[in-house]
Each structure stands twice: as C-alpha cells, then as structure tokens.
C-alpha cells in the first residue's frame, strides 16, 4: 500500500465540504477547513447602497438600493456568519421576527433561517426557544445577552450543522419540513413551542431536525454567556468546543471536569471522542473558538483555541470508533507569555482586573492594559503554520494582545520551539486572520486593521476604522471586507494601505462578510444584503418573513 501524499490528503479535506457548488461558501471559512477567510470570487462591488428603511419598519424602500440584489430583515441581532450552499443561504439570528407567527411567542431565544440564494425568500426557519434556568446548572450565567444563534451553520450535502442559543448541536435537513418530518428526531412541534408549552402544528416552512446533541444534558458542561462555536465536519466526523465556562461571579469553572473539545458522528450525533486536558481547572471565561483542520507531515491535525490561552493540536480521528475515545494531543502552544500571565512578576494575577466594568479594575480601556487573554477566534491553518490571536469578551474593554505564527510540524510543548514569530502591535482580538499573497490581515477589538508579512510578521500598515470590530477580514477580488460597529470597511489588498470605501449599514456589523457565486453577503444587526455588482433594485424584504 502506498502512502497518501500531503497534497492528496489536503484534497480529501477540501472535498469533504466541496459537495456543494464550486462557488459556494458552505461553512465558517468557506471550503477551506483551515478557516482562512479568502475567496476566489471576482467581480465583487467596491461599494453599495444599503437602502432607506421603510416607514413601516418592514425593510428597505424599493429603488433606494444600489448593487443590491435583495435584502432581508431577519432580527435584532445577527452575530453569526451566513453560509451559502446549493442555492440556499443559512444564517443564525435572535427570534425577534417571530411576531408574525401566531403559533409561537417570542422567548428572546434564537432562530435559524434558510433563504433562497437568488431572491432572499424565506424557505424555512427554526425557532430556538430560550433555555430556561431550570435546565441549566445552578449558578450558571447563560443566555442573559439574548444574542440568538451565534454559530455559522456548516453545510455538508443535505445536512446543516449548527450550535444553537440553547447550547445544543443540531443536525438539520437543508430542505426543512417541505418534504415532511424525516427524523429520526420527530419532536419539532414540541421543540419550537418551548419548554413546558403545548406542541404546535408543524408547517412546511419550519425546520426539520435530524438529531440533537445537548451539551448541557449529554456532556455535563456549564455554559457561560453564549454558545458560539461554528462546528467543523470532516469525513463524517463533527468537531466542536463544548461551551463550558465559569460561574456567575466569574471566579471559577462550575464543572471543571467536563470535556472542552469533542467529536460526534455527523450521521447520528453519537459521541466519539473527548479531550483529557483538564481546561476547566484553569479556564478564565468560556470555550468559543471554532476548530480548524490541516495536514501536517502527511497527517490530519485538528486545532482549537482554549479558554486557558493555549492553542492545542490533536490527531484527527481516522474513523468512527465503536466506543468514545480520548483525543491524542500532538502539541500545545501557550499564547500568553509570562509577562501577560504574571505582569510585573506577580505569582498570581486576577484575570478580571482586566475587565473595565469591575469596580476594582485597573483597565482604563486605552489598549495598554497588560494581562492574560484566552483564544476566542479560530486558529487559522495555512501552509504548515497556525495563526492565532488572543483576546477577551468585548465587554471587558481594550487591552494588549498578541498574534502568533506557530510552526505546526513540531510536537510536545512547542511554545518556544514552534514560535515562528509574534506580533505585539495588535490589541485584544476575537477575530481570525486572513492570509493571501504573502500577507496576513488581522483586526482587533479597537478597530485597527493590520497588514503583516506572512513569513516574518513585519507590519506594513495599520488602518484605523474608528469603530469596535468583531469581524474577521474577508479577502476577495483584491479587496478586504471588514464589518465594524459603525460601517462596512473596504480596503485594497497589498503592501500599501488604500481605503476603497466605507459603507454605513444603519447598525453594527458583528458578522464577517462572505462571498459566494459572484455575490457578497453582508450582515448588520438586523439585515442581510445580497450585494452584486450592477444590481439596481432589491427584492422586497417582506418575502423573507412570509
């Protein structure tokens, strides 16, 4: 038997998500399971006019948009990222648009939308009722922010996988209930009605759940704030962080022995593997980082960022085990150097001194605060290296950050041996990087856009957006698209900084723009735009609510 080459293995990874059309964007990171936010789409617009809001609040007034094929009003929070596959657009929101459904009452939970890619017409939606306190561990601090579904749905064939605002992993039929309730999960009528409410009659425009894995009930975690991981699916195996977090007082992890990283059978939802790293014993906040996969020395490795500030690499599962197994760790890399973990040489450091909201905090929110941070963004795998930012919950304020470039070929504790370069000109960040043509583009919470040399980490330029930024840069068609709290920013790629346009969207843009099939998909807090060069008038947004 001949060994598979690294290139053939890389092709196999690509084909896992490439069952959709070639120009689709079926997962967080598109078709690149290394999560590098670079698209090969061309002909994308430099700018667009989002339109003028209708006096009724139902959408944008016809004739007021430019370069917009359609726009859909979906909710009051869109924190996740849209994905596009086989003529459908998937996105998670809150449940603010439930008021038109006489069967259901809004619970300030979440919603998963499936829209027609060409028109923006709603094909189906799945309400995710809020998880009540009695179904959470005692003293859990969860769901109070009402952000809805923050996970980007992952589409593989006729299945969609998503982490919900109720702290579950769902496998969904991409066609919804249009062809009936396909199962094996058959209790959608009760699911969408909510806990202790009577079941409601199902409609063809409701979502169809294939299976459900409850991270609280089935895994024993205690989530914190939100469950926000975007799952990774490779060769029939689903990888996800567990959403385990600290208690209400932010002082310790209530369930420290619960797993932090898991694998499920994508077909059945059966638990396949867990980590044995004990992150709960040293966790600062929560586990949110979406995992990444790449081929290193001819072997698939899965990478994820820990709530302890450490980036981990595990061997990917080679098949479906008959019983749950433990992941085999290949390496770990501490993204918080000693001067971050123990400022001024202190033996112990209170992580929450860095939270500007605390009365005892010494963080003046000027970006200079020095202290530890966790990994919230995806580690990005590209050509044998892993790129990883550190940061904190945006509510904690600004502080010093780091961007690491890690040699993924090493083994063991690679904090020293695996460090290719670090860049300390960046502040705290919850954004991943995008790498293209020898350049690394990164953003931080304060709204700085950084362009660095891929090989050395040398900075070429920094652009100030003057707005808080949660979005990861999307590189496409010679442009960098970045969502901020004030506008969509479009910059030119290259070693010289050039601003192309800044587009006010009417509210914050927390989600990362994506490009698919000649179209740019852009989200504000409430709206999703299908932006296409030359489009003159948007389709009626009312079609998305019917």
GROMACS .gro file of N, CA, C and O in nm, residues 239-337:
model
  396
  239UNK      N    1  -1.643   1.811   1.476
  239UNK     CA    2  -1.558   1.858   1.586
  239UNK      C    3  -1.615   1.990   1.639
  239UNK      O    4  -1.657   2.076   1.562
  240UNK      N    5  -1.612   2.004   1.772
  240UNK     CA    6  -1.670   2.125   1.832
  240UNK      C    7  -1.614   2.146   1.972
  240UNK      O    8  -1.582   2.049   2.042
  241UNK      N    9  -1.601   2.271   2.013
  241UNK     CA   10  -1.573   2.300   2.153
  241UNK      C   11  -1.702   2.283   2.234
  241UNK      O   12  -1.812   2.286   2.179
  242UNK      N   13  -1.689   2.268   2.364
  242UNK     CA   14  -1.802   2.223   2.446
  242UNK      C   15  -1.885   2.335   2.505
  242UNK      O   16  -1.990   2.308   2.564
  243UNK      N   17  -1.843   2.461   2.498
  243UNK     CA   18  -1.912   2.576   2.556
  243UNK      C   19  -1.905   2.578   2.708
  243UNK      O   20  -1.975   2.657   2.773
  244UNK      N   21  -1.819   2.497   2.768
  244UNK     CA   22  -1.803   2.501   2.913
  244UNK      C   23  -1.745   2.635   2.956
  244UNK      O   24  -1.664   2.694   2.884
  245UNK      N   25  -1.787   2.686   3.072
  245UNK     CA   26  -1.741   2.817   3.116
  245UNK      C   27  -1.745   2.834   3.267
  245UNK      O   28  -1.770   2.739   3.343
  246UNK      N   29  -1.724   2.957   3.309
  246UNK     CA   30  -1.713   2.987   3.452
  246UNK      C   31  -1.850   3.019   3.511
  246UNK      O   32  -1.951   3.024   3.440
  247UNK      N   33  -1.852   3.042   3.640
  247UNK     CA   34  -1.976   3.065   3.713
  247UNK      C   35  -2.023   3.209   3.699
  247UNK      O   36  -1.960   3.292   3.633
  248UNK      N   37  -2.134   3.240   3.765
  248UNK     CA   38  -2.194   3.372   3.755
  248UNK      C   39  -2.099   3.481   3.805
  248UNK      O   40  -2.094   3.591   3.748
  249UNK      N   41  -2.022   3.450   3.908
  249UNK     CA   42  -1.930   3.550   3.965
  249UNK      C   43  -1.798   3.558   3.888
  249UNK      O   44  -1.711   3.635   3.924
  250UNK      N   45  -1.785   3.476   3.786
  250UNK     CA   46  -1.662   3.475   3.705
  250UNK      C   47  -1.539   3.441   3.790
  250UNK      O   48  -1.429   3.493   3.766
  251UNK      N   49  -1.555   3.351   3.886
  251UNK     CA   50  -1.443   3.321   3.974
  251UNK      C   51  -1.387   3.181   3.954
  251UNK      O   52  -1.269   3.157   3.982
  252UNK      N   53  -1.469   3.085   3.906
  252UNK     CA   54  -1.418   2.951   3.882
  252UNK      C   55  -1.515   2.877   3.790
  252UNK      O   56  -1.630   2.918   3.770
  253UNK      N   57  -1.467   2.767   3.735
  253UNK     CA   58  -1.549   2.683   3.648
  253UNK      C   59  -1.631   2.588   3.734
  253UNK      O   60  -1.577   2.513   3.816
  254UNK      N   61  -1.763   2.591   3.716
  254UNK     CA   62  -1.852   2.508   3.797
  254UNK      C   63  -1.838   2.359   3.767
  254UNK      O   64  -1.852   2.276   3.855
  255UNK      N   65  -1.812   2.326   3.643
  255UNK     CA   66  -1.796   2.186   3.603
  255UNK      C   67  -1.658   2.167   3.541
  255UNK      O   68  -1.644   2.148   3.420
  256UNK      N   69  -1.553   2.172   3.624
  256UNK     CA   70  -1.417   2.173   3.571
  256UNK      C   71  -1.374   2.045   3.503
  256UNK      O   72  -1.279   2.045   3.425
  257UNK      N   73  -1.443   1.935   3.532
  257UNK     CA   74  -1.402   1.807   3.474
  257UNK      C   75  -1.476   1.774   3.345
  257UNK      O   76  -1.452   1.669   3.284
  258UNK      N   77  -1.567   1.861   3.303
  258UNK     CA   78  -1.638   1.838   3.177
  258UNK      C   79  -1.542   1.854   3.060
  258UNK      O   80  -1.447   1.933   3.067
  259UNK      N   81  -1.563   1.782   2.951
  259UNK     CA   82  -1.474   1.795   2.834
  259UNK      C   83  -1.476   1.937   2.777
  259UNK      O   84  -1.574   2.011   2.792
  260UNK      N   85  -1.369   1.971   2.710
  260UNK     CA   86  -1.359   2.100   2.644
  260UNK      C   87  -1.369   2.090   2.493
  260UNK      O   88  -1.409   2.184   2.427
  261UNK      N   89  -1.332   1.975   2.440
  261UNK     CA   90  -1.330   1.955   2.295
  261UNK      C   91  -1.384   1.816   2.265
  261UNK      O   92  -1.345   1.718   2.330
  262UNK      N   93  -1.476   1.806   2.167
  262UNK     CA   94  -1.543   1.679   2.142
  262UNK      C   95  -1.551   1.649   1.993
  262UNK      O   96  -1.536   1.739   1.909
  263UNK      N   97  -1.580   1.523   1.963
  263UNK     CA   98  -1.612   1.480   1.827
  263UNK      C   99  -1.739   1.398   1.831
  263UNK      O  100  -1.759   1.316   1.924
  264UNK      N  101  -1.827   1.420   1.734
  264UNK     CA  102  -1.951   1.345   1.721
  264UNK      C  103  -1.956   1.278   1.584
  264UNK      O  104  -1.894   1.326   1.487
  265UNK      N  105  -2.033   1.170   1.575
  265UNK     CA  106  -2.064   1.110   1.447
  265UNK      C  107  -2.162   1.203   1.376
  265UNK      O  108  -2.273   1.227   1.425
  266UNK      N  109  -2.123   1.258   1.261
  266UNK     CA  110  -2.209   1.355   1.193
  266UNK      C  111  -2.339   1.294   1.146
  266UNK      O  112  -2.439   1.364   1.129
  267UNK      N  113  -2.343   1.163   1.125
  267UNK     CA  114  -2.465   1.098   1.078
  267UNK      C  115  -2.566   1.077   1.190
  267UNK      O  116  -2.687   1.086   1.168
  268UNK      N  117  -2.517   1.049   1.312
  268UNK     CA  118  -2.606   1.008   1.420
  268UNK      C  119  -2.604   1.099   1.543
  268UNK      O  120  -2.696   1.093   1.625
  269UNK      N  121  -2.500   1.181   1.558
  269UNK     CA  122  -2.485   1.262   1.678
  269UNK      C  123  -2.425   1.187   1.794
  269UNK      O  124  -2.416   1.240   1.906
  270UNK      N  125  -2.378   1.067   1.772
  270UNK     CA  126  -2.315   0.986   1.878
  270UNK      C  127  -2.180   1.046   1.916
  270UNK      O  128  -2.101   1.086   1.831
  271UNK      N  129  -2.151   1.049   2.048
  271UNK     CA  130  -2.023   1.099   2.097
  271UNK      C  131  -1.911   1.002   2.060
  271UNK      O  132  -1.919   0.882   2.087
  272UNK      N  133  -1.805   1.055   1.996
  272UNK     CA  134  -1.693   0.973   1.951
  272UNK      C  135  -1.566   0.995   2.031
  272UNK      O  136  -1.490   0.901   2.054
  273UNK      N  137  -1.540   1.120   2.072
  273UNK     CA  138  -1.412   1.149   2.138
  273UNK      C  139  -1.423   1.274   2.224
  273UNK      O  140  -1.504   1.364   2.196
  274UNK      N  141  -1.341   1.277   2.328
  274UNK     CA  142  -1.328   1.395   2.415
  274UNK      C  143  -1.181   1.418   2.445
  274UNK      O  144  -1.098   1.328   2.432
  275UNK      N  145  -1.151   1.540   2.488
  275UNK     CA  146  -1.013   1.569   2.528
  275UNK      C  147  -0.993   1.528   2.674
  275UNK      O  148  -1.088   1.500   2.746
  276UNK      N  149  -0.868   1.529   2.716
  276UNK     CA  150  -0.835   1.498   2.856
  276UNK      C  151  -0.738   1.601   2.911
  276UNK      O  152  -0.649   1.569   2.990
  277UNK      N  153  -0.756   1.728   2.870
  277UNK     CA  154  -0.661   1.833   2.905
  277UNK      C  155  -0.693   1.904   3.036
  277UNK      O  156  -0.610   1.980   3.088
  278UNK      N  157  -0.812   1.885   3.090
  278UNK     CA  158  -0.847   1.948   3.218
  278UNK      C  159  -0.852   2.100   3.211
  278UNK      O  160  -0.815   2.168   3.308
  279UNK      N  161  -0.900   2.155   3.100
  279UNK     CA  162  -0.904   2.301   3.084
  279UNK      C  163  -0.990   2.368   3.190
  279UNK      O  164  -0.965   2.483   3.227
  280UNK      N  165  -1.094   2.297   3.238
  280UNK     CA  166  -1.181   2.356   3.338
  280UNK      C  167  -1.110   2.396   3.466
  280UNK      O  168  -1.158   2.482   3.540
  281UNK      N  169  -0.996   2.335   3.492
  281UNK     CA  170  -0.920   2.367   3.613
  281UNK      C  171  -0.847   2.501   3.603
  281UNK      O  172  -0.806   2.557   3.705
  282UNK      N  173  -0.831   2.552   3.480
  282UNK     CA  174  -0.755   2.676   3.462
  282UNK      C  175  -0.822   2.772   3.364
  282UNK      O  176  -0.760   2.865   3.313
  283UNK      N  177  -0.951   2.751   3.341
  283UNK     CA  178  -1.025   2.832   3.246
  283UNK      C  179  -1.056   2.970   3.304
  283UNK      O  180  -1.092   2.983   3.420
  284UNK      N  181  -1.048   3.073   3.219
  284UNK     CA  182  -1.078   3.209   3.263
  284UNK      C  183  -1.221   3.250   3.235
  284UNK      O  184  -1.282   3.321   3.313
  285UNK      N  185  -1.275   3.206   3.122
  285UNK     CA  186  -1.408   3.257   3.086
  285UNK      C  187  -1.495   3.147   3.025
  285UNK      O  188  -1.580   3.091   3.090
  286UNK      N  189  -1.474   3.115   2.896
  286UNK     CA  190  -1.558   3.015   2.830
  286UNK      C  191  -1.485   2.963   2.708
  286UNK      O  192  -1.380   3.014   2.670
  287UNK      N  193  -1.543   2.859   2.646
  287UNK     CA  194  -1.488   2.799   2.526
  287UNK      C  195  -1.574   2.837   2.406
  287UNK      O  196  -1.689   2.796   2.396
  288UNK      N  197  -1.517   2.916   2.315
  288UNK     CA  198  -1.591   2.966   2.200
  288UNK      C  199  -1.520   2.941   2.067
  288UNK      O  200  -1.579   2.952   1.962
  289UNK      N  201  -1.393   2.910   2.068
  289UNK     CA  202  -1.311   2.907   1.946
  289UNK      C  203  -1.353   2.794   1.851
  289UNK      O  204  -1.351   2.677   1.888
  290UNK      N  205  -1.391   2.827   1.727
  290UNK     CA  206  -1.423   2.722   1.629
  290UNK      C  207  -1.296   2.647   1.587
  290UNK      O  208  -1.194   2.709   1.559
  291UNK      N  209  -1.301   2.514   1.579
  291UNK     CA  210  -1.180   2.437   1.546
  291UNK      C  211  -1.144   2.445   1.398
  291UNK      O  212  -1.224   2.486   1.314
  292UNK      N  213  -1.025   2.400   1.369
  292UNK     CA  214  -0.962   2.407   1.238
  292UNK      C  215  -0.894   2.274   1.209
  292UNK      O  216  -0.856   2.204   1.304
  293UNK      N  217  -0.877   2.240   1.083
  293UNK     CA  218  -0.808   2.115   1.049
  293UNK      C  219  -0.705   2.143   0.941
  293UNK      O  220  -0.721   2.234   0.859
  294UNK      N  221  -0.597   2.065   0.941
  294UNK     CA  222  -0.494   2.079   0.839
  294UNK      C  223  -0.408   1.955   0.832
  294UNK      O  224  -0.405   1.873   0.925
  295UNK      N  225  -0.337   1.939   0.722
  295UNK     CA  226  -0.248   1.825   0.703
  295UNK      C  227  -0.106   1.867   0.738
  295UNK      O  228  -0.053   1.963   0.681
  296UNK      N  229  -0.046   1.796   0.832
  296UNK     CA  230   0.090   1.824   0.878
  296UNK      C  231   0.170   1.694   0.872
  296UNK      O  232   0.131   1.595   0.935
  297UNK      N  233   0.279   1.696   0.799
  297UNK     CA  234   0.361   1.576   0.783
  297UNK      C  235   0.278   1.456   0.742
  297UNK      O  236   0.297   1.343   0.790
  298UNK      N  237   0.184   1.478   0.651
  298UNK     CA  238   0.102   1.370   0.598
  298UNK      C  239  -0.008   1.323   0.689
  298UNK      O  240  -0.076   1.224   0.658
  299UNK      N  241  -0.032   1.393   0.800
  299UNK     CA  242  -0.133   1.351   0.897
  299UNK      C  243  -0.228   1.466   0.926
  299UNK      O  244  -0.185   1.581   0.939
  300UNK      N  245  -0.356   1.437   0.937
  300UNK     CA  246  -0.453   1.540   0.971
  300UNK      C  247  -0.446   1.574   1.119
  300UNK      O  248  -0.450   1.486   1.204
  301UNK      N  249  -0.437   1.704   1.146
  301UNK     CA  250  -0.443   1.754   1.283
  301UNK      C  251  -0.561   1.849   1.296
  301UNK      O  252  -0.594   1.922   1.203
  302UNK      N  253  -0.623   1.848   1.414
  302UNK     CA  254  -0.731   1.939   1.446
  302UNK      C  255  -0.681   2.037   1.551
  302UNK      O  256  -0.621   1.996   1.651
  303UNK      N  257  -0.705   2.167   1.528
  303UNK     CA  258  -0.655   2.273   1.617
  303UNK      C  259  -0.773   2.344   1.681
  303UNK      O  260  -0.875   2.369   1.617
  304UNK      N  261  -0.758   2.378   1.810
  304UNK     CA  262  -0.859   2.464   1.871
  304UNK      C  263  -0.796   2.551   1.978
  304UNK      O  264  -0.694   2.517   2.038
  305UNK      N  265  -0.859   2.667   1.998
  305UNK     CA  266  -0.810   2.763   2.096
  305UNK      C  267  -0.878   2.745   2.229
  305UNK      O  268  -1.001   2.739   2.238
  306UNK      N  269  -0.800   2.737   2.335
  306UNK     CA  270  -0.854   2.709   2.467
  306UNK      C  271  -0.891   2.834   2.545
  306UNK      O  272  -0.840   2.943   2.521
  307UNK      N  273  -0.982   2.814   2.639
  307UNK     CA  274  -1.019   2.920   2.732
  307UNK      C  275  -0.912   2.945   2.837
  307UNK      O  276  -0.932   3.026   2.928
  308UNK      N  277  -0.798   2.878   2.823
  308UNK     CA  278  -0.683   2.898   2.910
  308UNK      C  279  -0.570   2.970   2.838
  308UNK      O  280  -0.459   2.980   2.890
  309UNK      N  281  -0.596   3.017   2.716
  309UNK     CA  282  -0.495   3.088   2.640
  309UNK      C  283  -0.397   2.999   2.566
  309UNK      O  284  -0.297   3.048   2.513
  310UNK      N  285  -0.425   2.869   2.560
  310UNK     CA  286  -0.335   2.774   2.495
  310UNK      C  287  -0.400   2.722   2.367
  310UNK      O  288  -0.518   2.688   2.365
  311UNK      N  289  -0.321   2.715   2.260
  311UNK     CA  290  -0.366   2.656   2.135
  311UNK      C  291  -0.323   2.509   2.135
  311UNK      O  292  -0.208   2.477   2.165
  312UNK      N  293  -0.418   2.421   2.100
  312UNK     CA  294  -0.394   2.277   2.105
  312UNK      C  295  -0.403   2.217   1.964
  312UNK      O  296  -0.483   2.260   1.881
  313UNK      N  297  -0.324   2.113   1.942
  313UNK     CA  298  -0.331   2.033   1.820
  313UNK      C  299  -0.352   1.887   1.859
  313UNK      O  300  -0.273   1.832   1.937
  314UNK      N  301  -0.459   1.826   1.805
  314UNK     CA  302  -0.488   1.685   1.829
  314UNK      C  303  -0.484   1.611   1.696
  314UNK      O  304  -0.511   1.668   1.589
  315UNK      N  305  -0.458   1.481   1.703
  315UNK     CA  306  -0.474   1.399   1.585
  315UNK      C  307  -0.622   1.389   1.551
  315UNK      O  308  -0.706   1.365   1.637
  316UNK      N  309  -0.656   1.409   1.424
  316UNK     CA  310  -0.794   1.388   1.380
  316UNK      C  311  -0.827   1.239   1.387
  316UNK      O  312  -0.740   1.153   1.371
  317UNK      N  313  -0.952   1.209   1.413
  317UNK     CA  314  -0.994   1.069   1.416
  317UNK      C  315  -0.982   1.010   1.276
  317UNK      O  316  -1.017   1.074   1.176
  318UNK      N  317  -0.937   0.886   1.267
  318UNK     CA  318  -0.919   0.821   1.138
  318UNK      C  319  -1.041   0.740   1.097
  318UNK      O  320  -1.047   0.686   0.986
  319UNK      N  321  -1.137   0.729   1.184
  319UNK     CA  322  -1.259   0.654   1.155
  319UNK      C  323  -1.356   0.670   1.269
  319UNK      O  324  -1.333   0.748   1.363
  320UNK      N  325  -1.466   0.597   1.264
  320UNK     CA  326  -1.568   0.603   1.368
  320UNK      C  327  -1.541   0.495   1.471
  320UNK      O  328  -1.557   0.374   1.442
  321UNK      N  329  -1.495   0.530   1.592
  321UNK     CA  330  -1.469   0.427   1.693
  321UNK      C  331  -1.598   0.367   1.747
  321UNK      O  332  -1.703   0.432   1.746
  322UNK      N  333  -1.591   0.243   1.793
  322UNK     CA  334  -1.710   0.176   1.847
  322UNK      C  335  -1.750   0.233   1.982
  322UNK      O  336  -1.868   0.232   2.019
  323UNK      N  337  -1.652   0.285   2.056
  323UNK     CA  338  -1.675   0.347   2.186
  323UNK      C  339  -1.600   0.480   2.190
  323UNK      O  340  -1.500   0.496   2.121
  324UNK      N  341  -1.648   0.577   2.271
  324UNK     CA  342  -1.577   0.706   2.278
  324UNK      C  343  -1.431   0.688   2.319
  324UNK      O  344  -1.399   0.607   2.407
  325UNK      N  345  -1.345   0.766   2.255
  325UNK     CA  346  -1.201   0.759   2.282
  325UNK      C  347  -1.153   0.897   2.327
  325UNK      O  348  -1.227   0.995   2.324
  326UNK      N  349  -1.028   0.903   2.368
  326UNK     CA  350  -0.964   1.029   2.403
  326UNK      C  351  -0.882   1.079   2.284
  326UNK      O  352  -0.816   1.000   2.215
  327UNK      N  353  -0.888   1.209   2.260
  327UNK     CA  354  -0.802   1.265   2.157
  327UNK      C  355  -0.655   1.248   2.194
  327UNK      O  356  -0.618   1.257   2.313
  328UNK      N  357  -0.571   1.227   2.095
  328UNK     CA  358  -0.428   1.221   2.116
  328UNK      C  359  -0.369   1.358   2.087
  328UNK      O  360  -0.374   1.406   1.975
  329UNK      N  361  -0.312   1.419   2.189
  329UNK     CA  362  -0.253   1.552   2.172
  329UNK      C  363  -0.119   1.541   2.102
  329UNK      O  364  -0.036   1.458   2.137
  330UNK      N  365  -0.099   1.628   2.003
  330UNK     CA  366   0.028   1.632   1.930
  330UNK      C  367   0.115   1.745   1.983
  330UNK      O  368   0.234   1.727   2.005
  331UNK      N  369   0.054   1.862   2.003
  331UNK     CA  370   0.130   1.972   2.062
  331UNK      C  371   0.039   2.073   2.128
  331UNK      O  372  -0.083   2.072   2.108
  332UNK      N  373   0.100   2.158   2.210
  332UNK     CA  374   0.031   2.273   2.270
  332UNK      C  375   0.123   2.392   2.266
  332UNK      O  376   0.246   2.379   2.269
  333UNK      N  377   0.061   2.510   2.259
  333UNK     CA  378   0.139   2.634   2.247
  333UNK      C  379   0.071   2.740   2.333
  333UNK      O  380  -0.047   2.771   2.311
  334UNK      N  381   0.144   2.793   2.431
  334UNK     CA  382   0.089   2.894   2.521
  334UNK      C  383   0.096   3.030   2.454
  334UNK      O  384   0.204   3.085   2.430
  335UNK      N  385  -0.022   3.085   2.420
  335UNK     CA  386  -0.028   3.215   2.353
  335UNK      C  387  -0.016   3.332   2.449
  335UNK      O  388  -0.012   3.448   2.404
  336UNK      N  389  -0.012   3.306   2.580
  336UNK     CA  390   0.008   3.411   2.680
  336UNK      C  391   0.146   3.397   2.740
  336UNK      O  392   0.170   3.311   2.826
  337UNK      N  393   0.241   3.478   2.697
  337UNK     CA  394   0.376   3.470   2.754
  337UNK      C  395   0.375   3.510   2.901
  337UNK      O  396   0.278   3.566   2.951
   0.00000   0.00000   0.00000
